C-alpha positions as MATLAB code, in Angstrom:
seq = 'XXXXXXXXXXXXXXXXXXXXXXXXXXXXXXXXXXXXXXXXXXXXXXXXXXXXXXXXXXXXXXXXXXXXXXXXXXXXXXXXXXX';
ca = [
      -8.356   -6.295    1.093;
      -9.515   -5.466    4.972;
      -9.039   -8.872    5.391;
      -5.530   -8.977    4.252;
      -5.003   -5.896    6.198;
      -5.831   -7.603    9.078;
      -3.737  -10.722    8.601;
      -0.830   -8.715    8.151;
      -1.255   -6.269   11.010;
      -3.260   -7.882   13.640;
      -1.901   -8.242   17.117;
       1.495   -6.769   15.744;
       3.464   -3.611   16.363;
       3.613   -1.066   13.808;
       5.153    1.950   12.664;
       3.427    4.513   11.030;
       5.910    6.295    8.649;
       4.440   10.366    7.304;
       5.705   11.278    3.676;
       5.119   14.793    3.115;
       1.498   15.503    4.067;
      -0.406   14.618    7.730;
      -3.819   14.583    5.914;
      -5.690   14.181    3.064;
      -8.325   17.136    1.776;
     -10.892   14.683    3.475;
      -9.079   15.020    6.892;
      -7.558   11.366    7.086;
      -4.648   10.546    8.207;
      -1.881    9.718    5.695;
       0.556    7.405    6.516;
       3.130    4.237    4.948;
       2.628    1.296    7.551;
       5.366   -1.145    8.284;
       5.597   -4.252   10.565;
       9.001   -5.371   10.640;
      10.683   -4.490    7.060;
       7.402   -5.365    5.386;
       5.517   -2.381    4.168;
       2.265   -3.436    4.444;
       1.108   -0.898    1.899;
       2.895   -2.227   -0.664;
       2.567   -5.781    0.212;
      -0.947   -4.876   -0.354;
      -0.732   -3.403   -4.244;
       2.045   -6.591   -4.778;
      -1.138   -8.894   -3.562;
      -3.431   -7.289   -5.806;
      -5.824   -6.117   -2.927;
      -5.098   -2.435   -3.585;
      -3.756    0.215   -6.615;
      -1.135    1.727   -6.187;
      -2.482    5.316   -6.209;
      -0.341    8.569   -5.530;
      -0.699   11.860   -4.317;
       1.418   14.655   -4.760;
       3.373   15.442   -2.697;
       3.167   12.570   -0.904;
       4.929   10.089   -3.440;
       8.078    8.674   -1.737;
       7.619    5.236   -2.859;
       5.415    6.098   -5.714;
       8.052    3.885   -8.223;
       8.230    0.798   -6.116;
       4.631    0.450   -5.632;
       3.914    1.026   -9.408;
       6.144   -1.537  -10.408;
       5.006   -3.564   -7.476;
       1.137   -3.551   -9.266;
       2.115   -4.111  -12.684;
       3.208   -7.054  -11.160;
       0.148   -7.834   -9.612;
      -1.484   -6.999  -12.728;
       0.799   -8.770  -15.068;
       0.376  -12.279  -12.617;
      -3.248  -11.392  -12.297;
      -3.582  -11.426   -8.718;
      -6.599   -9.807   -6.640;
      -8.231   -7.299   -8.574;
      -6.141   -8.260  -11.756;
      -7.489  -11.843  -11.754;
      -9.376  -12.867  -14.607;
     -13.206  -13.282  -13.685;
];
């Protein structure tokens, strides 16, 4: 997953988009990260290099990326891949 992360956001601009919340309870910053009109978040779960996990309040695109990870899981990419 980091290295996905990277591929997709390395040496590019990006915008950091705030749902609700600033922070999580641990004192991290929340935030939906976009290069270009990719959400690299979501690109992410449809990968299958992360879940796509919610927390309320923050849940904006809370659909999309659920549907983008049954996806994922139903294609068996990343995580979902058969070992």
């Amino acid at each position: 997953a980091a290295q996905a992360n990277k591929e997709l956001v390395d040496g590019r601009r990006v915008l950091l988009e705030r749902d609700v919340s600033d922070t999580d309870r641990h004192g991290r910053l929340l935030r939906y990260v976009w290069v270009g009109d990719m959400m690299v978040n979501g690109e992410l779960v449809r990968r299958g290099y992360a879940q796509a996990i919610t927390y309320p309040p923050d849940v904006k695109y809370q659909s999309w990326l659920r549907q983008l990870e049954t996806e994922a899981r139903e294609q068996q990419r990343g995580l979902w891949a058969d070992r």
